mmCIF file of C-alpha atoms in Angstrom:
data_model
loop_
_atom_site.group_PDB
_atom_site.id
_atom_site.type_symbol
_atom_site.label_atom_id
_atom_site.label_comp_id
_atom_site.label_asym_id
_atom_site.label_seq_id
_atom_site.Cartn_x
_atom_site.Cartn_y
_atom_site.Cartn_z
ATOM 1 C CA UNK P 185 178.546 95.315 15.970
ATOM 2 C CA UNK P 186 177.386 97.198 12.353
ATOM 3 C CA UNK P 187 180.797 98.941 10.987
ATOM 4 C CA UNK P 188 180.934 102.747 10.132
ATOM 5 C CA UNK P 189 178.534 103.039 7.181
ATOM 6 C CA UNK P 190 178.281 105.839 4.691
ATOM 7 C CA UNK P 191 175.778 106.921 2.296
ATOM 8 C CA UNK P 192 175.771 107.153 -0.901
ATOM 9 C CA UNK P 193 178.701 105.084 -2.023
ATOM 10 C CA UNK P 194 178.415 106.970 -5.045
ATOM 11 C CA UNK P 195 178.255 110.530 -6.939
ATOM 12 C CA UNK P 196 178.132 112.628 -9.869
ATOM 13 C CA UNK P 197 178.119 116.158 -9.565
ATOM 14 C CA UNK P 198 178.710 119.031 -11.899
ATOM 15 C CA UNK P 199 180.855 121.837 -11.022
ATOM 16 C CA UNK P 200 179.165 124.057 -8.719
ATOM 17 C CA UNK P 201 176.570 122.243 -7.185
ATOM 18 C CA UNK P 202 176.847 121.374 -3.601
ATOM 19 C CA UNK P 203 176.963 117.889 -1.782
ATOM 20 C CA UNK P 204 176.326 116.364 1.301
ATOM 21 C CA UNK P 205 177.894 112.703 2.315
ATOM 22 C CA UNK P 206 176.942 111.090 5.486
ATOM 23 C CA UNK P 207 178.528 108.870 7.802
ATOM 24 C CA UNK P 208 177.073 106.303 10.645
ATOM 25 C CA UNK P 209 179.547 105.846 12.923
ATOM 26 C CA UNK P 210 179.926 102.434 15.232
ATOM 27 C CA UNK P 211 177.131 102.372 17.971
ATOM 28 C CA UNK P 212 178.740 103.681 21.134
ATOM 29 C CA UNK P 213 181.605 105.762 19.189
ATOM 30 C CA UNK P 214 181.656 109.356 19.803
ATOM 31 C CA UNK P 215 184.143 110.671 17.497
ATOM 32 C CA UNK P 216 183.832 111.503 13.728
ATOM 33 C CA UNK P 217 186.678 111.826 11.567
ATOM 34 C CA UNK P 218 186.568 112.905 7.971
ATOM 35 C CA UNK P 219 189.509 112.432 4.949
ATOM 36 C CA UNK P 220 190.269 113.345 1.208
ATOM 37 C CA UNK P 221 191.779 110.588 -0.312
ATOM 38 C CA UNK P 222 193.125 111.259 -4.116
ATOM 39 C CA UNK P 223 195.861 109.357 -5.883
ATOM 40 C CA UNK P 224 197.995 112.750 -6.027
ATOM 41 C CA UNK P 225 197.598 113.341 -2.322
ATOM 42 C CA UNK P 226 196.899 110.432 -0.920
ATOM 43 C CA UNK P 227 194.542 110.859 2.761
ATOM 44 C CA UNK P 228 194.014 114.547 4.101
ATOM 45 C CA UNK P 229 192.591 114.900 6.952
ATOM 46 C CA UNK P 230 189.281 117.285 6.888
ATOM 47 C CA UNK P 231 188.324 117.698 10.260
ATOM 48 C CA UNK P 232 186.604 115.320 13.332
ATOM 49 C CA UNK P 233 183.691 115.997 14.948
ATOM 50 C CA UNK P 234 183.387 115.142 18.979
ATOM 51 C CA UNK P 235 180.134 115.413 20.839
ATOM 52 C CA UNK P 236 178.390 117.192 18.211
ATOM 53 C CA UNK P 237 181.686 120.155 17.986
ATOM 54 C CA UNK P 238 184.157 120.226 15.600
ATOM 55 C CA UNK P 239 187.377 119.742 17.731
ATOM 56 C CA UNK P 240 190.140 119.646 15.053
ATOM 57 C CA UNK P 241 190.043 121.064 11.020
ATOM 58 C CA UNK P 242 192.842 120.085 8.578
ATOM 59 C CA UNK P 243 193.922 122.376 5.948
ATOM 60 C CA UNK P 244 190.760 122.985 3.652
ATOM 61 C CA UNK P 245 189.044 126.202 2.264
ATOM 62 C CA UNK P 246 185.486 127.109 3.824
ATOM 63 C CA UNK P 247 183.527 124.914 1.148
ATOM 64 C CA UNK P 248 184.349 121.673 2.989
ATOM 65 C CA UNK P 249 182.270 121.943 6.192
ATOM 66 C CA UNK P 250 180.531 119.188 8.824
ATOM 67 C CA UNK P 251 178.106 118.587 11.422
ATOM 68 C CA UNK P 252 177.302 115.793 14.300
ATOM 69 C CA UNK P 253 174.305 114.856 15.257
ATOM 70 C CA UNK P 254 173.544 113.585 18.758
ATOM 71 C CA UNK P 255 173.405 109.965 17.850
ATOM 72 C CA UNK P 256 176.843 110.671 16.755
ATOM 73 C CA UNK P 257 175.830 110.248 12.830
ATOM 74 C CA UNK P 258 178.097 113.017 11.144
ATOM 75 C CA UNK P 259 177.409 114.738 7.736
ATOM 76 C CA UNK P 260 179.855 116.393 5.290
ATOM 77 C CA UNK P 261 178.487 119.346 2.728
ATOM 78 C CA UNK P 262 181.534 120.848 0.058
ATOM 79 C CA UNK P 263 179.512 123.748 -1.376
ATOM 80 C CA UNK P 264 180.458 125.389 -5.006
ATOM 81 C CA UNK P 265 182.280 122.199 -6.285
ATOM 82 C CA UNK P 266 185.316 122.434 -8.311
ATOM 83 C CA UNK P 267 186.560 119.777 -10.351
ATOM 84 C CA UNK P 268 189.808 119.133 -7.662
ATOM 85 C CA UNK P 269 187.508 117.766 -5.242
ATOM 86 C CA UNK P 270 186.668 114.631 -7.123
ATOM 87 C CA UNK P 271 188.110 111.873 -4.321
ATOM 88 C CA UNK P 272 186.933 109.314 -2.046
ATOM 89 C CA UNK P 273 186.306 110.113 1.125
ATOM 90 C CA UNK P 274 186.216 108.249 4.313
ATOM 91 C CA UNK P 275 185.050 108.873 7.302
ATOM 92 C CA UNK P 276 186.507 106.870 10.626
ATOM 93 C CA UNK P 277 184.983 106.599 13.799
ATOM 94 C CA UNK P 278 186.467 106.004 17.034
ATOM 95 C CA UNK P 279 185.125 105.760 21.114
ATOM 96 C CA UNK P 280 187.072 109.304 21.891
ATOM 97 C CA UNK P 281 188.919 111.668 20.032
ATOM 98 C CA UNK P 282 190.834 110.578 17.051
ATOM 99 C CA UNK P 283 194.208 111.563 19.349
ATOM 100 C CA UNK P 284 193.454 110.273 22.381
ATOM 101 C CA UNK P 285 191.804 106.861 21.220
ATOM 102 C CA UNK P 286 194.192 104.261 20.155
ATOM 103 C CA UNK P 287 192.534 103.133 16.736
ATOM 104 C CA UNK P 288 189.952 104.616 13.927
ATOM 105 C CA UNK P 289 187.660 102.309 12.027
ATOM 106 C CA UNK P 290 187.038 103.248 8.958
ATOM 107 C CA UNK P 291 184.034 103.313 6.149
ATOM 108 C CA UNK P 292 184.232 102.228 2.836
ATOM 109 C CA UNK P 293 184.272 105.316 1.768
ATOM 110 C CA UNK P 294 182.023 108.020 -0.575
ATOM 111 C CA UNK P 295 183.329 108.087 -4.110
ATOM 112 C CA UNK P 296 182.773 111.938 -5.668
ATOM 113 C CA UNK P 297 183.344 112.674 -8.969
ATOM 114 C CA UNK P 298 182.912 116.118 -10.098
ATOM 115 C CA UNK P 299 182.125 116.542 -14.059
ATOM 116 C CA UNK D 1306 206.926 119.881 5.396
ATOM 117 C CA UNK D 1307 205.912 115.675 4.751
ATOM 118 C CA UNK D 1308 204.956 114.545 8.608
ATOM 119 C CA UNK D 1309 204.823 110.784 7.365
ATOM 120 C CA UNK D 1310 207.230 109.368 4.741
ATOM 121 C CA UNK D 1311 207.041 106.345 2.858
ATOM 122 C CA UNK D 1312 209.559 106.048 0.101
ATOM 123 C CA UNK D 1313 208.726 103.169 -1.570
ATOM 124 C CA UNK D 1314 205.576 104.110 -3.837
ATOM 125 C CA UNK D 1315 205.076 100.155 -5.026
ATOM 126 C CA UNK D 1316 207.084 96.818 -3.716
ATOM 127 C CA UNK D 1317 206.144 93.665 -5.134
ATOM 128 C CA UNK D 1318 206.581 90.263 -3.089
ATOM 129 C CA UNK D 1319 206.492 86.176 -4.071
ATOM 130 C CA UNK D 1320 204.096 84.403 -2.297
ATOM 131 C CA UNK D 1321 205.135 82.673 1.391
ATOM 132 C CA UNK D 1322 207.952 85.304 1.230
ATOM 133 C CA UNK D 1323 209.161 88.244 3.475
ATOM 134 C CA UNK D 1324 208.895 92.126 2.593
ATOM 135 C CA UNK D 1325 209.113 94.698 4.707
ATOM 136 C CA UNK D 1326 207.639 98.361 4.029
ATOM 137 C CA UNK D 1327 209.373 101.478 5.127
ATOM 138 C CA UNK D 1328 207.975 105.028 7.133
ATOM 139 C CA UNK D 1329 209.800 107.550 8.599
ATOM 140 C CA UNK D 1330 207.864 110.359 10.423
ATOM 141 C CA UNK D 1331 208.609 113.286 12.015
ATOM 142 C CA UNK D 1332 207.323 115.024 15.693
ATOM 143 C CA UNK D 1333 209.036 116.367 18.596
ATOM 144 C CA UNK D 1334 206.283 114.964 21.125
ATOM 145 C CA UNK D 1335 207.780 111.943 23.443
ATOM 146 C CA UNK D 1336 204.391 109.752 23.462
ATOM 147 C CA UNK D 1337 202.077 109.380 20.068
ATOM 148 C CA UNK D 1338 200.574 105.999 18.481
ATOM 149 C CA UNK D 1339 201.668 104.699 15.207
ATOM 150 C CA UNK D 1340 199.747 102.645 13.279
ATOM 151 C CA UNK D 1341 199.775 100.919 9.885
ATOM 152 C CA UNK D 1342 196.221 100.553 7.731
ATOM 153 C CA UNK D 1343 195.772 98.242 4.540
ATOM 154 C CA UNK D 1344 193.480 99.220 2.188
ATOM 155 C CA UNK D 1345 192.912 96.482 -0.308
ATOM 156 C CA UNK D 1346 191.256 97.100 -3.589
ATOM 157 C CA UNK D 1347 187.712 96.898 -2.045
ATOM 158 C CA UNK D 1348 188.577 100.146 -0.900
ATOM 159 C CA UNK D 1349 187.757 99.608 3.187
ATOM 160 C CA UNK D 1350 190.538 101.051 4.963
ATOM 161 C CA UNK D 1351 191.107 98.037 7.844
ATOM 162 C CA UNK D 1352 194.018 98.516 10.575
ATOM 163 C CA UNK D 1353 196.877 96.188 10.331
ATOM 164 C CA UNK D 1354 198.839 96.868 13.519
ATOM 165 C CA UNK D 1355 199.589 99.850 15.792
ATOM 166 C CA UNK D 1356 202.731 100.645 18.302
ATOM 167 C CA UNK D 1357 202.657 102.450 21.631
ATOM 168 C CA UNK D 1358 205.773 105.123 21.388
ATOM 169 C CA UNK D 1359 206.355 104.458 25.134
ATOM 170 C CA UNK D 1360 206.721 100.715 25.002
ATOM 171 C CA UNK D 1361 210.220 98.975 23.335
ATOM 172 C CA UNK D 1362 209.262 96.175 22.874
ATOM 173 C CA UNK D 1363 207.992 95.734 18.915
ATOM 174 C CA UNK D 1364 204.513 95.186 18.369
ATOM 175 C CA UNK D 1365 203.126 91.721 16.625
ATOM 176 C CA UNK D 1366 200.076 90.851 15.076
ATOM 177 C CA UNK D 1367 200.124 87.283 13.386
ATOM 178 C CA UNK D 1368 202.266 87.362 10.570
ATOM 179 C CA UNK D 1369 202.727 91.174 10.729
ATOM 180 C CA UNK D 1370 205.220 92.727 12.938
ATOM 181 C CA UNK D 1371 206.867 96.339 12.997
ATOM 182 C CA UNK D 1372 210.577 97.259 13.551
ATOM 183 C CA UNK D 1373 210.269 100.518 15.460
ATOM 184 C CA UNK D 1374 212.932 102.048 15.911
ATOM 185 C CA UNK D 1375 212.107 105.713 18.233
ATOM 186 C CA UNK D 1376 215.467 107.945 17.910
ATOM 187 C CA UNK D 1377 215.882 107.264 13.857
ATOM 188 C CA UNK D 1378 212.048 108.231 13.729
ATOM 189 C CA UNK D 1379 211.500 104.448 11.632
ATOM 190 C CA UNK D 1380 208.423 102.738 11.789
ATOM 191 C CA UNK D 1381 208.515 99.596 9.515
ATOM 192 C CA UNK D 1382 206.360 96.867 8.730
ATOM 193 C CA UNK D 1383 207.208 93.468 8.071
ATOM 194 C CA UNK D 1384 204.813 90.828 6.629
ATOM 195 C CA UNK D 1385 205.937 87.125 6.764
ATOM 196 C CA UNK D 1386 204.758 84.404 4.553
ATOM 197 C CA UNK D 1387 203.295 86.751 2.072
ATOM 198 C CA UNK D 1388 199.736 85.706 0.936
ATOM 199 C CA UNK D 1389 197.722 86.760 -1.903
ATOM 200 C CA UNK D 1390 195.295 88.722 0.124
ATOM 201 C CA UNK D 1391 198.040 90.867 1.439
ATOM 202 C CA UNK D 1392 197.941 92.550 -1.517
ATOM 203 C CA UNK D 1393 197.129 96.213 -1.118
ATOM 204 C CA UNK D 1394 197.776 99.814 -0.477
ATOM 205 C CA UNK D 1395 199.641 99.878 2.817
ATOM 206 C CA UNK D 1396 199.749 103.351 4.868
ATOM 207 C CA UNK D 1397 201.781 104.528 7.795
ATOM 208 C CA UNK D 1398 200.061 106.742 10.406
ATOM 209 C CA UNK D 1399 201.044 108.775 13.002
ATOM 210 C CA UNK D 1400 199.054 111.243 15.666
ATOM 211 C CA UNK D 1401 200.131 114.587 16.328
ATOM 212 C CA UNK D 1402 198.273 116.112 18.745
ATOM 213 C CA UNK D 1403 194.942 115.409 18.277
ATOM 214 C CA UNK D 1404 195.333 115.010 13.984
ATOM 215 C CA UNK D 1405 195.677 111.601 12.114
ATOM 216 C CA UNK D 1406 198.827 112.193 9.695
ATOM 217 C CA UNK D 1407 198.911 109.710 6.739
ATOM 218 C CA UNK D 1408 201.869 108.665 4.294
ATOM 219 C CA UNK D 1409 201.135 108.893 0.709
ATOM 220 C CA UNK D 1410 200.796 104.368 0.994
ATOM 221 C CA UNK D 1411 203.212 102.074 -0.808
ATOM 222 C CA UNK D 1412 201.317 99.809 -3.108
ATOM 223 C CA UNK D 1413 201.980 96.152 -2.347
ATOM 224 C CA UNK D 1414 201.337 93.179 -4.956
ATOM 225 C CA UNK D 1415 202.024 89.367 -3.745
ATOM 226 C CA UNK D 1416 202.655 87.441 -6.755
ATOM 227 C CA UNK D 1417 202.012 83.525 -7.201
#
C-alpha cells in the first residue's frame, strides 16, 4: 500500500500571499489530520477532517483552513501569510477518527517558508 | 497548561547500549492510547510503539519497550542495544478526546 503523500514538498512564499498544501491519504483511510511543526513549538495540531467534515480544530486563527474531498484527499489553504507560519507540516491519515483509531501514519511533510 | 511533557530536550547514547526517554502527560479520562513516534532526520514521522491505558501489562516492540506507569501519569520509552539508526527526534503522544497531543520530542543521538 502507497503511504500518505503530500504535494509540494517544498515552498517559498512572501508575506501575504496565500497557500494551499495537499495531502493523499492511504487508500481506504478516512480520516485527515493536519499539524504545525516548528522547532519553538514543536507539533500543533490544526484540525482533522472525517468524511469530507471537519470534526476537530486545534487552536489556530481563521487563516489556517481545510477541506476533504470524497476520495478522502485533504487540502490545507493559510491565507494572508505572516512570517510565523514558516514550519513543516504534516498531515497523518488514519482508517477512523484520529481518537478513536489506534495509530496515524504520517507524510513526509510540506516544508513552508515564508520570506 | 503542557498536556504532554518530555523533560529531556536531547540524550545522547553509545552504541549496543540502553537509554530510556521520559513523558509525563496529563488527562482525567480512564481509557486513551499513548504512543511514541520517531522522526529521524529524513523528516517522516514513523510510529515506534503505542500502549492501551486499559491493559497493565507494558507494551514491546523489538528492542523498544515502554515503562507505563498509569497513576504517576509516566509513559517511558526504553530502547535496548542502541543502533545508529535510532538516532532521531523521539515524541510522546497522547489522545484526548478526539485530539492528538504531542510533547515538544527529545532529540536522541547514538554514538559509535
Amino acid at each position: 500500500k502507497a503511504g500518505v503523500t503530500q504535494t509540494p514538498r517544498y515552498l517559498i512564499k512572501t508575506r501575504g500571499q496565500q497557500v494551499t498544501l495537499s495531502c493523499s491519504p492511504i487508500s481506504g483511510h478516512r480520516s485527515v489530520s493536519w499539524y504545525q511543526q516548528t522547532p519553538g513549538q514543536g507539533l500543533q495540531f490544526l484540525f482533522e477532517y472525517f468524511s469530507e467534515t471537519q470534526r476537530n480544530k486545534g487552536n489556530f486563527p481563521g487563516r489556517f483552513s481545510g477541506r476533504q474531498f470524497s476520495n478522502s484527499r485533504s487540502e490545507m489553504n493559510v491565507s494572508t501569510l505572516e512570517l510565523g507560519d514558516s514550519a513543516l507540516y504534516l498531515c497523518a491519515s488514519s482508517t477512523g477518527l484520529a481518537g478513536v483509531s489506534d495509530t496515524q501514519y504520517f507524510g513526509p511533510g510540506t516544508r513552508l517558508t515564508v520570506l | 497548561a503542557q498536556t504532554v511533557t518530555q523533560s529531556q530536550p536531547e540524550m545522547s547514547v553509545q552504541e549496543a547500549e540502553t537509554v530510556t526517554l521520559s513523558c509525563t502527560y496529563d488527562t482525567s479520562e480512564s481509557n486513551y492510547y499513548l504512543f511514541w513516534y520517531k522522526q529521524p532526520p529524513s523528516r517522516q514521522m514513523i510510529l515506534v510503539i503505542r500502549q492501551e491505558a486499559y491493559k497493565q501489562q507494558n507494551a514491546t516492540e523489538n528492542r523498544f519497550s515502554v515503562n507505563f506507569q498509569k497513576a504517576a501519569k509516566s509513559f517511558s520509552l526504553k530502547i535496548s542495544d542502541s543502533q545508529l539508526g535510532d538516532t532521531a527526534m523521539y515524541f510522546c503522544a497522547f489522545i484526548r478526546g478526539n485530539q492528538f497531543y504531542f510533547g515538544t520530542g527529545t532529540s536522541l543521538t547514538v554514538i559509535p
